[in-house]
Amino acid sequence: MAVTKREEFTQEEIWLSDVAKAMSHPARIRILKILNETNSCIVGTLVDKLPLAQATVSQHLKELKRVGLIEGEIDGPKVCYCLNLKSLSKAKSAIDKLFSKIGCC
C-alpha cells in the first residue's frame, strides 16, 4: 500500500493539485464557462445547458464549491451559484507561477 507524504509538499502545491483535480472533468469546465458568461446561475439553468441529470450537475457543483472555485447562495428553494473570483485569481497565479519558465529549454 502506498503511503501519502502530504507533509512533504507545500500548502500551495496541495491546494493547486486539489483545484486541478476538481477541474479534471469536462462538465466542471463547462459549468465554469457558463458561470463566467452569466455571472451567476441557478442549478435549473445549468441543468438546461448541460447533457446531465440534475443530481449529476449538483455533484459537480459540490466539488467545485468544495475547492472554492464557486460560491452558492440559497435564494428560497433555489441555490444561485457564481464564480469565486478571488479563488480563481489565486489558482491562475499559482498556475502562471508553476509554468513561468516555459520556453526556456
PDB file of C-alpha atoms in Angstrom:
ATOM      1  CA  MET A   1       0.000   0.000   0.000  1.00  0.00           C
ATOM      2  CA  ALA A   2       1.332   3.413  -0.939  1.00  0.00           C
ATOM      3  CA  VAL A   3       1.920   5.952   1.799  1.00  0.00           C
ATOM      4  CA  THR A   4       1.000   9.575   1.125  1.00  0.00           C
ATOM      5  CA  LYS A   5       3.511  12.053   2.469  1.00  0.00           C
ATOM      6  CA  ARG A   6       1.427  15.219   2.233  1.00  0.00           C
ATOM      7  CA  GLU A   7       3.665  16.918   4.786  1.00  0.00           C
ATOM      8  CA  GLU A   8       6.448  16.828   2.185  1.00  0.00           C
ATOM      9  CA  PHE A   9       4.520  19.269  -0.029  1.00  0.00           C
ATOM     10  CA  THR A  10       3.702  22.941   0.435  1.00  0.00           C
ATOM     11  CA  GLN A  11       0.157  24.044   1.188  1.00  0.00           C
ATOM     12  CA  GLU A  12       0.076  25.768  -2.210  1.00  0.00           C
ATOM     13  CA  GLU A  13       1.084  22.546  -4.003  1.00  0.00           C
ATOM     14  CA  ILE A  14      -1.583  20.568  -2.167  1.00  0.00           C
ATOM     15  CA  TRP A  15      -4.222  23.229  -2.822  1.00  0.00           C
ATOM     16  CA  LEU A  16      -3.342  23.583  -6.512  1.00  0.00           C
ATOM     17  CA  SER A  17      -3.437  19.811  -7.036  1.00  0.00           C
ATOM     18  CA  ASP A  18      -6.872  19.738  -5.385  1.00  0.00           C
ATOM     19  CA  VAL A  19      -8.078  22.515  -7.701  1.00  0.00           C
ATOM     20  CA  ALA A  20      -6.662  20.704 -10.736  1.00  0.00           C
ATOM     21  CA  LYS A  21      -8.398  17.503  -9.666  1.00  0.00           C
ATOM     22  CA  ALA A  22     -11.706  19.362  -9.230  1.00  0.00           C
ATOM     23  CA  MET A  23     -11.343  20.824 -12.729  1.00  0.00           C
ATOM     24  CA  SER A  24     -10.456  17.491 -14.320  1.00  0.00           C
ATOM     25  CA  HIS A  25     -13.950  16.769 -15.643  1.00  0.00           C
ATOM     26  CA  PRO A  26     -15.316  18.381 -18.818  1.00  0.00           C
ATOM     27  CA  ALA A  27     -18.690  19.043 -17.165  1.00  0.00           C
ATOM     28  CA  ARG A  28     -16.969  21.116 -14.483  1.00  0.00           C
ATOM     29  CA  ILE A  29     -15.075  23.093 -17.105  1.00  0.00           C
ATOM     30  CA  ARG A  30     -18.385  23.750 -18.887  1.00  0.00           C
ATOM     31  CA  ILE A  31     -20.003  24.831 -15.596  1.00  0.00           C
ATOM     32  CA  LEU A  32     -17.173  27.314 -15.017  1.00  0.00           C
ATOM     33  CA  LYS A  33     -17.600  28.634 -18.576  1.00  0.00           C
ATOM     34  CA  ILE A  34     -21.353  29.077 -18.113  1.00  0.00           C
ATOM     35  CA  LEU A  35     -20.886  30.848 -14.787  1.00  0.00           C
ATOM     36  CA  ASN A  36     -18.240  33.082 -16.335  1.00  0.00           C
ATOM     37  CA  GLU A  37     -20.609  34.063 -19.155  1.00  0.00           C
ATOM     38  CA  THR A  38     -23.655  34.643 -16.944  1.00  0.00           C
ATOM     39  CA  ASN A  39     -22.073  35.928 -13.688  1.00  0.00           C
ATOM     40  CA  SER A  40     -24.456  33.731 -11.670  1.00  0.00           C
ATOM     41  CA  CYS A  41     -26.750  30.834 -12.336  1.00  0.00           C
ATOM     42  CA  ILE A  42     -29.441  28.736 -10.699  1.00  0.00           C
ATOM     43  CA  VAL A  43     -28.997  24.974 -10.776  1.00  0.00           C
ATOM     44  CA  GLY A  44     -32.020  24.514 -13.055  1.00  0.00           C
ATOM     45  CA  THR A  45     -30.472  26.813 -15.649  1.00  0.00           C
ATOM     46  CA  LEU A  46     -27.240  24.827 -15.539  1.00  0.00           C
ATOM     47  CA  VAL A  47     -29.161  21.566 -15.938  1.00  0.00           C
ATOM     48  CA  ASP A  48     -30.870  23.012 -19.034  1.00  0.00           C
ATOM     49  CA  LYS A  49     -27.467  23.851 -20.548  1.00  0.00           C
ATOM     50  CA  LEU A  50     -25.764  20.528 -19.777  1.00  0.00           C
ATOM     51  CA  PRO A  51     -26.454  16.994 -21.047  1.00  0.00           C
ATOM     52  CA  LEU A  52     -26.617  15.733 -17.456  1.00  0.00           C
ATOM     53  CA  ALA A  53     -29.227  14.934 -14.834  1.00  0.00           C
ATOM     54  CA  GLN A  54     -29.879  17.439 -12.062  1.00  0.00           C
ATOM     55  CA  ALA A  55     -28.319  15.143  -9.446  1.00  0.00           C
ATOM     56  CA  THR A  56     -25.140  14.833 -11.516  1.00  0.00           C
ATOM     57  CA  VAL A  57     -24.902  18.598 -12.015  1.00  0.00           C
ATOM     58  CA  SER A  58     -25.340  19.060  -8.267  1.00  0.00           C
ATOM     59  CA  GLN A  59     -22.456  16.670  -7.582  1.00  0.00           C
ATOM     60  CA  HIS A  60     -20.191  18.601  -9.956  1.00  0.00           C
ATOM     61  CA  LEU A  61     -21.221  21.889  -8.315  1.00  0.00           C
ATOM     62  CA  LYS A  62     -20.482  20.394  -4.898  1.00  0.00           C
ATOM     63  CA  GLU A  63     -16.932  19.521  -5.961  1.00  0.00           C
ATOM     64  CA  LEU A  64     -16.261  22.958  -7.463  1.00  0.00           C
ATOM     65  CA  LYS A  65     -17.624  24.576  -4.325  1.00  0.00           C
ATOM     66  CA  ARG A  66     -15.553  22.282  -2.080  1.00  0.00           C
ATOM     67  CA  VAL A  67     -12.299  23.643  -3.530  1.00  0.00           C
ATOM     68  CA  GLY A  68     -13.621  27.187  -3.510  1.00  0.00           C
ATOM     69  CA  LEU A  69     -13.851  27.856  -7.244  1.00  0.00           C
ATOM     70  CA  ILE A  70     -17.540  28.707  -6.966  1.00  0.00           C
ATOM     71  CA  GLU A  71     -19.865  30.029  -4.291  1.00  0.00           C
ATOM     72  CA  GLY A  72     -23.506  29.171  -3.737  1.00  0.00           C
ATOM     73  CA  GLU A  73     -26.161  31.361  -2.189  1.00  0.00           C
ATOM     74  CA  ILE A  74     -29.531  29.987  -1.126  1.00  0.00           C
ATOM     75  CA  ASP A  75     -32.393  32.050  -2.513  1.00  0.00           C
ATOM     76  CA  GLY A  76     -35.555  30.451  -1.163  1.00  0.00           C
ATOM     77  CA  PRO A  77     -35.866  26.956  -2.641  1.00  0.00           C
ATOM     78  CA  LYS A  78     -33.143  27.704  -5.209  1.00  0.00           C
ATOM     79  CA  VAL A  79     -29.373  27.877  -4.989  1.00  0.00           C
ATOM     80  CA  CYS A  80     -27.675  30.538  -7.102  1.00  0.00           C
ATOM     81  CA  TYR A  81     -24.026  29.837  -7.988  1.00  0.00           C
ATOM     82  CA  CYS A  82     -21.316  32.229  -9.083  1.00  0.00           C
ATOM     83  CA  LEU A  83     -17.568  32.160  -9.618  1.00  0.00           C
ATOM     84  CA  ASN A  84     -15.322  32.845  -6.634  1.00  0.00           C
ATOM     85  CA  LEU A  85     -13.109  35.402  -8.357  1.00  0.00           C
ATOM     86  CA  LYS A  86     -10.598  35.605  -5.504  1.00  0.00           C
ATOM     87  CA  SER A  87     -10.022  31.847  -5.540  1.00  0.00           C
ATOM     88  CA  LEU A  88      -9.873  31.691  -9.342  1.00  0.00           C
ATOM     89  CA  SER A  89      -7.348  34.525  -9.369  1.00  0.00           C
ATOM     90  CA  LYS A  90      -5.243  32.644  -6.813  1.00  0.00           C
ATOM     91  CA  ALA A  91      -5.403  29.480  -8.959  1.00  0.00           C
ATOM     92  CA  LYS A  92      -4.445  31.410 -12.099  1.00  0.00           C
ATOM     93  CA  SER A  93      -1.469  32.987 -10.312  1.00  0.00           C
ATOM     94  CA  ALA A  94      -0.336  29.610  -8.998  1.00  0.00           C
ATOM     95  CA  ILE A  95      -0.559  28.056 -12.479  1.00  0.00           C
ATOM     96  CA  ASP A  96       1.265  31.019 -14.030  1.00  0.00           C
ATOM     97  CA  LYS A  97       3.989  30.660 -11.392  1.00  0.00           C
ATOM     98  CA  LEU A  98       4.207  26.898 -11.983  1.00  0.00           C
ATOM     99  CA  PHE A  99       4.798  27.368 -15.709  1.00  0.00           C
ATOM    100  CA  SER A 100       6.732  30.630 -15.582  1.00  0.00           C
ATOM    101  CA  LYS A 101       9.844  29.059 -17.089  1.00  0.00           C
ATOM    102  CA  ILE A 102       8.170  27.540 -20.166  1.00  0.00           C
ATOM    103  CA  GLY A 103      10.118  28.322 -23.289  1.00  0.00           C
ATOM    104  CA  CYS A 104      13.500  28.419 -21.571  1.00  0.00           C
ATOM    105  CA  CYS A 105      14.587  24.912 -22.598  1.00  0.00           C
TER     106      CYS A 105
END
